[in-house]
XYZ file of C-alpha atoms in Angstrom:
631
model
C -16.361 21.672 -16.314
C -17.577 18.771 -18.422
C -17.287 15.305 -16.908
C -16.063 13.944 -20.248
C -12.580 15.154 -19.257
C -12.457 12.372 -16.678
C -9.930 10.392 -18.719
C -7.361 13.169 -18.199
C -7.226 12.395 -14.481
C -5.084 9.312 -15.093
C -3.619 10.583 -18.380
C -1.578 13.310 -16.642
C 0.407 10.990 -14.305
C 0.699 8.413 -17.085
C 2.205 11.073 -19.357
C 4.529 12.089 -16.519
C 5.690 8.487 -16.184
C 6.363 8.140 -19.922
C 8.197 11.475 -20.090
C 10.487 10.646 -17.173
C 11.004 7.041 -18.266
C 12.103 7.967 -21.799
C 14.269 10.819 -20.531
C 16.539 8.096 -19.080
C 18.185 10.321 -16.496
C 18.924 13.227 -18.807
C 16.597 15.698 -17.071
C 17.977 17.926 -14.309
C 16.401 17.563 -10.871
C 14.241 20.673 -11.136
C 12.779 19.594 -14.481
C 12.132 16.075 -13.181
C 10.376 17.525 -10.129
C 8.215 19.782 -12.313
C 7.128 16.828 -14.452
C 6.703 14.362 -11.589
C 4.972 16.667 -9.123
C 3.212 18.791 -11.742
C 1.518 15.855 -13.466
C -0.078 14.693 -10.203
C -0.874 18.309 -9.318
C -2.783 18.742 -12.590
C -4.614 15.504 -11.889
C -5.549 16.746 -8.391
C -6.808 20.088 -9.739
C -8.878 18.355 -12.393
C -10.264 15.965 -9.766
C -11.327 18.923 -7.623
C -13.047 20.590 -10.581
C -14.795 17.378 -11.613
C -15.836 16.791 -8.008
C -17.463 20.207 -7.791
C -19.265 19.591 -11.086
C -20.378 16.108 -10.010
C -21.714 17.225 -6.622
C -23.393 20.406 -7.876
C -24.974 18.774 -10.947
C -25.297 15.040 -10.196
C -25.682 12.923 -13.358
C -28.727 10.745 -13.892
C -28.587 7.666 -11.693
C -25.911 9.207 -9.491
C -23.052 8.023 -11.694
C -21.248 9.089 -14.872
C -19.792 6.504 -17.259
C -17.291 7.325 -20.011
C -16.465 4.707 -22.640
C -12.913 5.074 -23.945
C -12.703 2.079 -26.288
C -13.520 -1.609 -26.575
C -10.621 -3.592 -25.189
C -11.191 -6.884 -27.010
C -13.905 -9.096 -28.435
C -13.500 -12.841 -27.955
C -16.713 -14.784 -28.424
C -19.174 -13.253 -26.016
C -16.423 -11.597 -23.969
C -16.217 -7.894 -24.863
C -14.606 -5.976 -21.975
C -14.363 -2.227 -22.352
C -12.004 0.464 -21.201
C -14.718 2.469 -19.473
C -14.540 4.873 -16.533
C -17.217 5.211 -13.860
C -17.475 8.232 -11.599
C -19.739 7.937 -8.573
C -19.442 8.920 -4.924
C -17.110 6.029 -4.071
C -14.738 6.519 -6.991
C -14.784 10.292 -6.393
C -13.627 9.817 -2.798
C -10.920 7.372 -3.850
C -9.804 9.558 -6.749
C -9.643 12.605 -4.479
C -7.558 10.786 -1.884
C -5.178 9.342 -4.474
C -4.544 12.587 -6.325
C -4.867 14.993 -3.372
C -2.809 13.172 -0.773
C -0.619 11.780 -3.546
C 0.207 15.303 -4.751
C 1.391 16.422 -1.318
C 3.458 13.257 -0.956
C 5.042 13.998 -4.342
C 5.702 17.589 -3.273
C 7.365 16.408 -0.064
C 9.387 13.853 -2.048
C 10.752 16.597 -4.313
C 12.540 17.896 -1.184
C 13.242 14.582 0.489
C 14.885 12.881 -2.523
C 17.126 15.791 -3.546
C 20.603 14.610 -4.413
C 19.629 10.996 -5.070
C 21.173 9.650 -8.257
C 17.833 8.147 -9.321
C 15.771 11.298 -8.765
C 13.901 11.248 -12.087
C 13.566 7.453 -12.007
C 11.916 7.783 -8.590
C 9.274 10.169 -9.888
C 8.627 8.042 -12.957
C 7.790 5.110 -10.645
C 5.656 7.341 -8.410
C 3.689 8.635 -11.408
C 3.149 5.081 -12.648
C 1.866 4.117 -9.202
C -0.677 6.955 -9.145
C -1.831 6.211 -12.707
C -2.292 2.530 -11.826
C -4.319 3.348 -8.721
C -6.543 5.632 -10.778
C -7.056 2.821 -13.285
C -8.063 0.626 -10.383
C -10.667 2.906 -8.818
C -12.139 4.319 -12.031
C -12.492 1.032 -13.904
C -16.094 0.185 -14.805
C -15.373 -3.552 -15.000
C -13.341 -5.968 -12.938
C -10.897 -6.705 -15.760
C -9.995 -3.020 -16.084
C -9.783 -2.899 -12.270
C -7.465 -5.929 -12.341
C -5.289 -4.181 -14.922
C -4.751 -1.325 -12.475
C -4.415 -3.845 -9.627
C -1.424 -5.469 -11.326
C 0.032 -2.104 -12.291
C 0.021 -1.136 -8.618
C 1.840 -4.382 -7.818
C 4.520 -3.695 -10.421
C 5.105 -0.081 -9.435
C 5.158 -0.932 -5.707
C 7.868 -3.518 -6.473
C 9.886 -0.850 -8.273
C 9.436 1.688 -5.466
C 10.116 -0.637 -2.531
C 13.321 -1.796 -4.229
C 14.226 1.686 -5.447
C 17.588 1.593 -3.654
C 18.313 -1.744 -5.307
C 22.065 -1.671 -4.723
C 21.340 -2.801 -1.177
C 20.485 -6.505 -1.455
C 18.052 -6.272 1.485
C 15.948 -3.724 -0.399
C 15.749 -5.999 -3.427
C 14.701 -8.884 -1.191
C 11.966 -6.750 0.397
C 10.660 -5.758 -3.040
C 10.586 -9.373 -4.216
C 8.827 -10.442 -1.043
C 6.119 -7.820 -1.495
C 5.709 -8.799 -5.137
C 5.470 -12.549 -4.481
C 3.175 -12.360 -1.440
C 0.746 -9.991 -3.128
C 0.815 -12.184 -6.256
C -0.605 -15.001 -4.127
C -3.636 -12.870 -3.367
C -3.811 -11.694 -6.988
C -3.989 -15.306 -8.162
C -6.937 -15.947 -5.859
C -8.621 -12.860 -7.229
C -8.031 -13.884 -10.852
C -9.655 -17.278 -10.213
C -12.581 -15.464 -8.611
C -12.980 -13.355 -11.760
C -13.061 -16.515 -13.893
C -15.854 -17.914 -11.730
C -17.855 -14.686 -11.895
C -17.588 -14.527 -15.673
C -18.462 -18.201 -16.113
C -21.546 -17.927 -13.897
C -22.778 -14.429 -14.728
C -21.419 -13.872 -18.240
C -19.902 -10.446 -17.571
C -17.239 -8.635 -15.594
C -18.938 -5.250 -15.741
C -19.295 -4.313 -12.095
C -22.802 -2.870 -12.262
C -24.098 -5.788 -14.336
C -22.544 -8.206 -11.858
C -24.249 -6.508 -8.941
C -27.605 -6.716 -10.717
C -27.301 -10.301 -11.969
C -25.840 -11.880 -8.823
C -29.062 -11.704 -6.724
C -31.034 -13.123 -9.666
C -28.704 -16.031 -10.464
C -27.546 -16.972 -6.971
C -29.654 -17.517 -3.850
C -28.252 -16.169 -0.615
C -25.483 -18.407 0.712
C -24.880 -20.125 -2.629
C -21.668 -22.241 -2.419
C -20.430 -20.961 -5.798
C -21.041 -17.371 -4.757
C -19.283 -17.957 -1.435
C -16.243 -19.406 -3.207
C -16.096 -16.431 -5.587
C -16.438 -13.950 -2.702
C -13.739 -15.719 -0.675
C -11.400 -15.604 -3.674
C -11.994 -11.871 -3.984
C -11.262 -11.621 -0.253
C -7.987 -13.459 -0.932
C -7.001 -10.726 -3.357
C -8.065 -8.052 -0.881
C -6.041 -9.440 2.045
C -2.966 -9.620 -0.190
C -3.087 -5.998 -1.299
C -4.262 -4.678 2.088
C -1.741 -6.711 4.134
C -4.273 -8.559 6.264
C -3.949 -12.028 7.732
C -2.569 -14.323 6.434
C -0.788 -12.322 3.672
C 0.424 -9.461 5.865
C 4.136 -10.314 6.010
C 5.190 -8.083 3.108
C 4.125 -4.794 4.666
C 6.872 -4.235 7.314
C 9.592 -5.148 4.806
C 8.173 -2.558 2.406
C 9.724 0.050 4.727
C 12.923 -0.552 2.752
C 11.703 2.018 0.238
C 12.138 5.778 0.686
C 9.787 7.363 3.240
C 7.567 9.065 0.602
C 7.007 5.591 -0.865
C 5.896 4.354 2.543
C 3.486 7.276 2.787
C 2.065 6.649 -0.672
C 1.696 2.879 -0.297
C 0.564 2.786 3.327
C -1.640 5.875 3.479
C -3.571 6.753 0.360
C -3.220 3.987 -2.146
C -2.102 0.378 -2.306
C -3.156 -0.939 1.100
C -6.630 0.524 0.685
C -7.211 -1.293 -2.614
C -8.607 -4.353 -0.853
C -11.061 -2.221 1.121
C -12.187 -0.560 -2.102
C -12.631 -3.929 -3.851
C -14.918 -5.311 -1.140
C -16.877 -2.068 -0.885
C -17.308 -1.913 -4.672
C -18.548 -5.537 -4.858
C -20.474 -5.433 -1.573
C -23.585 -7.001 -3.128
C -21.663 -10.268 -3.583
C -20.601 -10.274 0.055
C -24.099 -9.373 1.239
C -25.338 -12.503 -0.536
C -22.744 -14.648 1.285
C -22.989 -14.244 5.077
C -20.071 -16.632 5.591
C -17.735 -14.632 3.330
C -18.848 -11.393 4.989
C -18.183 -12.868 8.430
C -14.709 -13.926 7.285
C -13.990 -10.317 6.315
C -14.854 -9.120 9.822
C -12.889 -11.883 11.556
C -9.813 -11.242 9.408
C -9.988 -7.534 10.289
C -10.403 -8.195 14.020
C -7.514 -10.663 14.203
C -5.241 -8.429 12.140
C -5.865 -5.250 14.130
C -5.180 -6.951 17.472
C -2.114 -8.856 16.248
C -0.632 -5.754 14.600
C -1.136 -3.819 17.843
C 0.863 -6.353 19.855
C 3.655 -6.373 17.252
C 3.842 -2.565 17.131
C 4.368 -2.488 20.909
C 7.755 -4.152 20.484
C 9.102 -2.363 17.414
C 11.881 0.211 17.690
C 12.050 1.338 14.040
C 9.903 4.470 13.649
C 8.699 3.468 10.187
C 7.858 -0.098 11.190
C 5.748 1.160 14.083
C 3.751 3.209 11.592
C 3.611 0.254 9.190
C 2.024 -1.989 11.807
C -0.361 0.806 12.746
C -1.415 0.880 9.089
C -2.049 -2.848 9.189
C -4.158 -2.324 12.319
C -6.170 0.557 10.843
C -6.901 -1.397 7.676
C -8.099 -4.095 10.072
C -10.680 -1.623 11.395
C -11.875 -1.049 7.839
C -12.244 -4.799 7.287
C -14.039 -4.992 10.640
C -16.573 -2.464 9.381
C -16.930 -4.193 6.027
C -17.545 -7.491 7.809
C -20.679 -6.194 9.538
C -22.008 -4.412 6.454
C -20.896 -0.929 7.544
C -19.475 -0.122 4.109
C -19.802 3.646 4.280
C -18.002 3.976 7.664
C -15.229 1.729 6.301
C -14.599 4.024 3.318
C -14.963 7.076 5.553
C -12.166 5.741 7.778
C -10.155 4.939 4.635
C -10.303 8.626 3.733
C -9.448 10.037 7.171
C -6.705 7.442 7.616
C -5.084 8.659 4.400
C -4.841 12.162 5.866
C -3.291 11.404 9.232
C -1.170 8.443 8.160
C 0.393 10.410 5.295
C 1.095 13.171 7.823
C 2.739 10.696 10.197
C 4.916 9.084 7.534
C 6.090 12.381 6.059
C 6.807 13.708 9.559
C 8.762 10.561 10.367
C 10.791 11.200 7.216
C 11.701 14.629 8.581
C 12.722 13.025 11.871
C 14.865 10.466 10.059
C 16.665 13.143 8.031
C 17.163 15.274 11.132
C 18.779 12.245 12.788
C 21.015 11.522 9.791
C 18.895 8.535 8.680
C 18.674 7.018 12.137
C 15.343 5.163 12.525
C 15.643 3.610 16.002
C 13.422 5.655 18.335
C 15.548 4.651 21.329
C 18.477 6.529 19.798
C 16.476 9.739 19.688
C 14.748 11.604 22.525
C 14.030 15.228 23.368
C 13.467 16.244 19.746
C 10.419 18.432 20.368
C 12.651 21.425 21.120
C 14.756 20.995 18.008
C 12.146 20.245 15.335
C 8.961 21.769 16.807
C 6.899 21.781 13.600
C 7.544 18.096 13.047
C 6.730 17.411 16.698
C 3.325 19.064 16.439
C 2.608 17.281 13.169
C 3.491 13.940 14.736
C 1.486 14.712 17.869
C -1.683 15.731 16.024
C -1.306 12.855 13.569
C -0.986 10.474 16.513
C -4.047 12.033 18.163
C -6.005 11.294 14.978
C -4.576 7.779 14.817
C -5.724 7.077 18.369
C -9.110 8.717 17.639
C -8.957 11.508 20.182
C -11.804 14.057 20.002
C -11.607 16.958 17.514
C -9.554 14.902 15.058
C -10.675 13.188 11.873
C -9.873 9.723 13.213
C -12.263 10.200 16.112
C -15.295 10.554 13.860
C -14.505 7.673 11.509
C -13.257 5.082 14.014
C -16.014 5.922 16.491
C -18.587 5.419 13.746
C -17.121 2.013 12.897
C -17.087 0.715 16.469
C -20.544 2.068 17.203
C -22.090 0.357 14.182
C -20.213 -2.882 14.911
C -21.735 -2.949 18.401
C -25.218 -2.048 17.218
C -25.202 -4.949 14.749
C -24.802 -7.372 17.647
C -21.221 -8.439 16.866
C -20.037 -7.994 20.451
C -16.942 -10.149 19.919
C -15.774 -7.998 17.004
C -16.574 -4.850 18.974
C -14.443 -6.042 21.911
C -11.565 -6.717 19.524
C -11.918 -3.197 18.119
C -11.999 -1.615 21.589
C -8.961 -3.610 22.712
C -7.220 -2.581 19.493
C -7.942 1.054 20.362
C -6.195 0.532 23.713
C -3.143 -1.023 22.025
C -3.068 1.790 19.460
C -2.952 4.384 22.225
C -0.105 2.592 24.011
C 2.216 2.039 21.040
C 1.434 5.341 19.305
C 2.189 7.523 22.308
C 5.166 5.313 23.116
C 6.594 6.573 19.813
C 5.824 10.187 20.766
C 7.184 9.960 24.327
C 10.384 8.117 23.395
C 11.164 10.201 20.304
C 10.264 13.704 21.413
C 10.495 13.609 25.225
C 12.974 12.305 27.766
C 16.763 12.466 27.552
C 18.463 13.432 24.327
C 20.093 10.055 23.750
C 21.481 11.131 20.396
C 23.783 13.606 22.169
C 25.450 10.843 24.143
C 26.023 8.866 20.948
C 27.200 11.868 18.955
C 30.580 12.107 20.722
C 33.145 10.976 18.213
C 30.468 10.005 15.700
C 28.850 12.814 13.735
C 26.428 10.359 12.137
C 24.410 10.129 15.341
C 24.138 13.849 16.013
C 21.132 15.994 15.174
C 21.239 17.778 11.833
C 21.549 21.526 12.098
C 18.346 21.741 10.101
C 15.871 19.072 9.106
C 16.428 20.046 5.481
C 19.496 18.187 4.155
C 20.302 21.149 1.927
C 20.499 23.659 4.720
C 17.350 25.718 4.074
C 13.769 25.134 5.101
C 11.722 24.987 1.919
C 8.035 25.331 1.123
C 7.879 21.934 -0.550
C 8.760 20.515 2.867
C 6.434 22.563 5.073
C 3.359 22.962 2.879
C 2.553 19.221 2.641
C 2.867 18.835 6.410
C 0.673 21.841 7.170
C -2.036 20.894 4.668
C -2.154 17.294 5.856
C -2.197 18.598 9.430
C -5.339 20.585 8.623
C -7.012 17.569 7.010
C -6.009 15.327 9.931
C -8.069 17.659 12.124
C -10.904 18.667 9.793
C -11.167 15.635 7.502
C -13.884 14.096 9.675
C -16.360 16.660 8.377
C -16.014 15.556 4.731
C -19.050 13.353 4.326
C -21.011 14.590 1.319
C -19.504 12.473 -1.508
C -20.274 9.267 0.396
C -23.843 10.079 1.393
C -26.183 7.444 0.000
C -23.509 5.728 -2.108
C -22.763 2.787 0.187
C -24.986 1.235 2.834
C -24.530 1.443 6.575
C -24.892 -1.659 8.719
C -28.394 -2.999 9.309
C -29.269 -1.828 12.836
C -32.424 -2.937 14.596
C -32.115 -0.779 17.735
C -30.141 2.499 17.289
C -30.371 3.229 21.051
C -28.784 -0.055 22.111
C -25.914 0.171 24.607
C -26.261 3.737 25.794
C -23.571 6.321 26.524
C -21.104 3.905 28.177
C -20.794 1.808 25.035
C -20.533 4.908 22.886
C -17.675 6.377 24.945
C -15.892 3.106 25.745
C -13.337 3.464 22.889
C -12.405 6.932 24.136
C -12.126 5.697 27.724
C -9.752 2.850 26.869
C -7.747 5.214 24.627
C -7.189 7.642 27.512
C -6.206 4.717 29.758
C -3.748 3.543 27.094
C -2.161 7.000 26.793
C -1.832 7.225 30.587
C -0.227 3.768 30.732
C 2.165 4.663 27.924
C 3.121 7.880 29.730
C 3.816 5.974 32.943
C 5.900 3.301 31.207
C 7.980 5.548 28.956
C 8.116 8.875 30.798
C 7.601 8.291 34.521
C 9.139 4.832 34.939
C 11.103 3.950 31.781
C 13.109 1.328 33.657
C 10.039 -0.908 33.991
C 9.722 -1.793 30.268
C 13.455 -2.564 30.217
C 13.046 -4.952 33.166
C 10.042 -6.612 31.539
C 11.915 -7.127 28.269
C 14.764 -8.854 30.118
C 12.580 -10.845 32.497
C 11.516 -14.477 32.309
C 8.222 -15.160 30.572
C 7.733 -11.540 29.499
C 11.005 -11.647 27.589
C 9.841 -14.602 25.468
C 6.434 -13.030 24.896
C 8.121 -9.808 23.789
C 10.380 -11.703 21.391
C 7.377 -13.514 19.965
C 5.551 -10.237 19.388
C 8.637 -8.558 17.948
C 9.079 -11.441 15.497
C 5.578 -10.659 14.156
C 4.153 -13.827 15.688
C 6.670 -15.926 13.759
C 4.850 -15.751 10.432
C 8.038 -15.198 8.441
C 9.646 -18.211 10.120
C 6.542 -20.325 9.505
C 6.249 -19.390 5.830
C 9.955 -19.940 5.346
C 9.572 -23.416 6.853
C 6.421 -24.364 4.941
C 7.021 -22.788 1.525
C 10.472 -21.285 0.940
C 12.695 -24.117 2.152
C 10.757 -26.924 0.422
C 10.800 -24.925 -2.802
C 14.557 -24.322 -2.563
C 15.076 -28.009 -1.771
C 13.113 -29.043 -4.868
C 15.057 -26.578 -6.977
C 18.345 -27.956 -5.626
C 17.605 -31.628 -6.283
C 16.132 -30.819 -9.688
C 18.896 -28.492 -10.798
C 20.200 -30.931 -13.452
C 16.926 -32.036 -15.015
C 16.527 -32.628 -18.763
C 15.269 -29.117 -19.492
C 18.083 -27.430 -17.572
C 20.704 -29.618 -19.258
C 19.254 -28.928 -22.712
C 19.053 -25.192 -22.102
C 22.576 -25.079 -20.712
C 23.849 -26.764 -23.899
C 22.388 -24.082 -26.172
C 24.935 -21.341 -25.331
C 27.795 -23.823 -25.823
C 26.389 -24.882 -29.187
C 26.210 -21.323 -30.433
C 29.649 -20.504 -29.071
C 31.091 -23.501 -30.914
C 29.347 -22.535 -34.159
C 30.565 -18.998 -33.763
C 34.132 -20.186 -33.260
C 33.985 -22.401 -36.355
C 32.540 -19.766 -38.664
C 34.815 -17.081 -37.242
C 37.740 -19.296 -38.241
C 36.666 -19.152 -41.865
C 37.309 -15.420 -41.891
C 41.056 -15.853 -42.340
C 41.670 -12.968 -44.743
C 43.241 -15.317 -47.339
C 41.974 -14.487 -50.844
C 42.643 -17.974 -52.288
C 40.332 -19.601 -49.738
C 37.601 -17.054 -50.440
C 37.878 -17.662 -54.224
C 37.797 -21.440 -53.715
C 34.753 -21.208 -51.457
C 33.054 -18.985 -54.052
C 33.775 -21.479 -56.827
C 32.513 -24.447 -54.778
C 29.355 -22.552 -53.884
C 28.723 -21.662 -57.532
C 29.135 -25.299 -58.568
C 26.669 -26.428 -55.901
C 24.097 -23.850 -57.004
C 24.451 -24.951 -60.684
C 24.124 -28.605 -59.685
C 20.958 -27.923 -57.709
C 19.432 -25.985 -60.597
C 20.312 -28.719 -63.151
C 19.144 -31.725 -61.176
C 16.037 -30.193 -59.554
């Protein structure tokens, strides 16, 4: 297959979006599902064919570029709509379309009966098209175009059930917080263009080492601004507060945003522009520190959450932290490798959690569940294997990617970052298996609550329509296979991105190499003791003295929402309140009254009296004659 069909990869979902958007709810559910799921399916099939062609017959230079058209020409600024296919974009494109297709297929079952069924798939298609813009763009302006499209479509998806005010608030929060990072990124692009004269990514990477010496202050500022955009999209400190609230969207949205697409955009940006960060050791160190702090903080917060989706959301934040940790030591290829494997097992976990939620009649509190492994065995095994991959147990995809990250971090001499990663692995084991033990083992707490309240009982079948369907099981089974075998997919990344610079590959020995696995096993054992053997102990700790306040602090996400509300939201609302009657507001408020008054006056002239009409006609004719005569 010719690589010049690359443009069709994003054209299919874009066409699906336009079709569903202009249908305006007139399509039946089956037709909407065919368009929404089929468009991404075609994109995934084309991606697979192009991937085979690319890997079997690599283009000259290891990359293929397709110029679509010139975007604009302003002075010396001539950005192009051009696509670039190399190993990195191939991996990203495969994850977006492949995992995205199975999420769409699952959503076709999950969203049945919703009044906005076709609207949902139009937003999902727009999201996928925007992500493909982002990863295929040959210049940073085209990338930024997709970057903003992802922000718009994520706002629409998070607030999909907009009739609930809380969902609208969550969507606005995600939009505003990520816009902060986007503003930083836009300023960084201005600096890069001013200093280097281009936004073409490959030209930037070639010119930067020539124009800027290593550690240049201007370069460092530009790299830090790009990092600001990355932490916003990838929900890293200090712009991480939007991610848990994004759980307000339907579960397939959570899977799409938190597994394969939006939260990985920041990782992709840094990996794609890694030459800039290599030239700025300070900016690169900031990337690693941000990742280390985020992964540890998210682990503590996840320990105290009771909402099944929020636990997975904080685990996403933590896993993205591992990717930033790898990026911060120059281990770019392991970071993208973990991005890929994370997409497999996190999508599996989110879709499985959606099945649990439907089986429990939309109950999301894990402490109102229990003993579910006997009732929904397929979902149990999917959750268990997905959790094994999340905690990086052997023979899962997560084991190979996370182990590679931590090993390279240690070998680069960043012992402090390595310790943070190992401690994060311990926390991941504790909170992840806490979810498994509480949800699928122990007493069936939902039975006790079901008496007199059918809402809390277990659904007769996890399918809300009464029949187990292939579009429910196939995505889970395929993602289950990739969660186990995905660690062996290495070829597209080979030689595309650098590994960390390692002086002594034998440093540390076997103990260091197996330390993450050791602490993971200890964490699983501790979680089993606390939530299976002695479940009364966590309850006593949560109601104790100092431990109670620590638990509240962790559960409140370290108080970041309170702090930002105090520093930014309240002062802004106060300024708005005291300035509510300024000159502009008063003038604008007078405009509707002016037009209403004019309307009332002229409406009064339409009295229906013929004499008045004839008189007005005569006066008008006289005025016209007078104007003609005297002018």
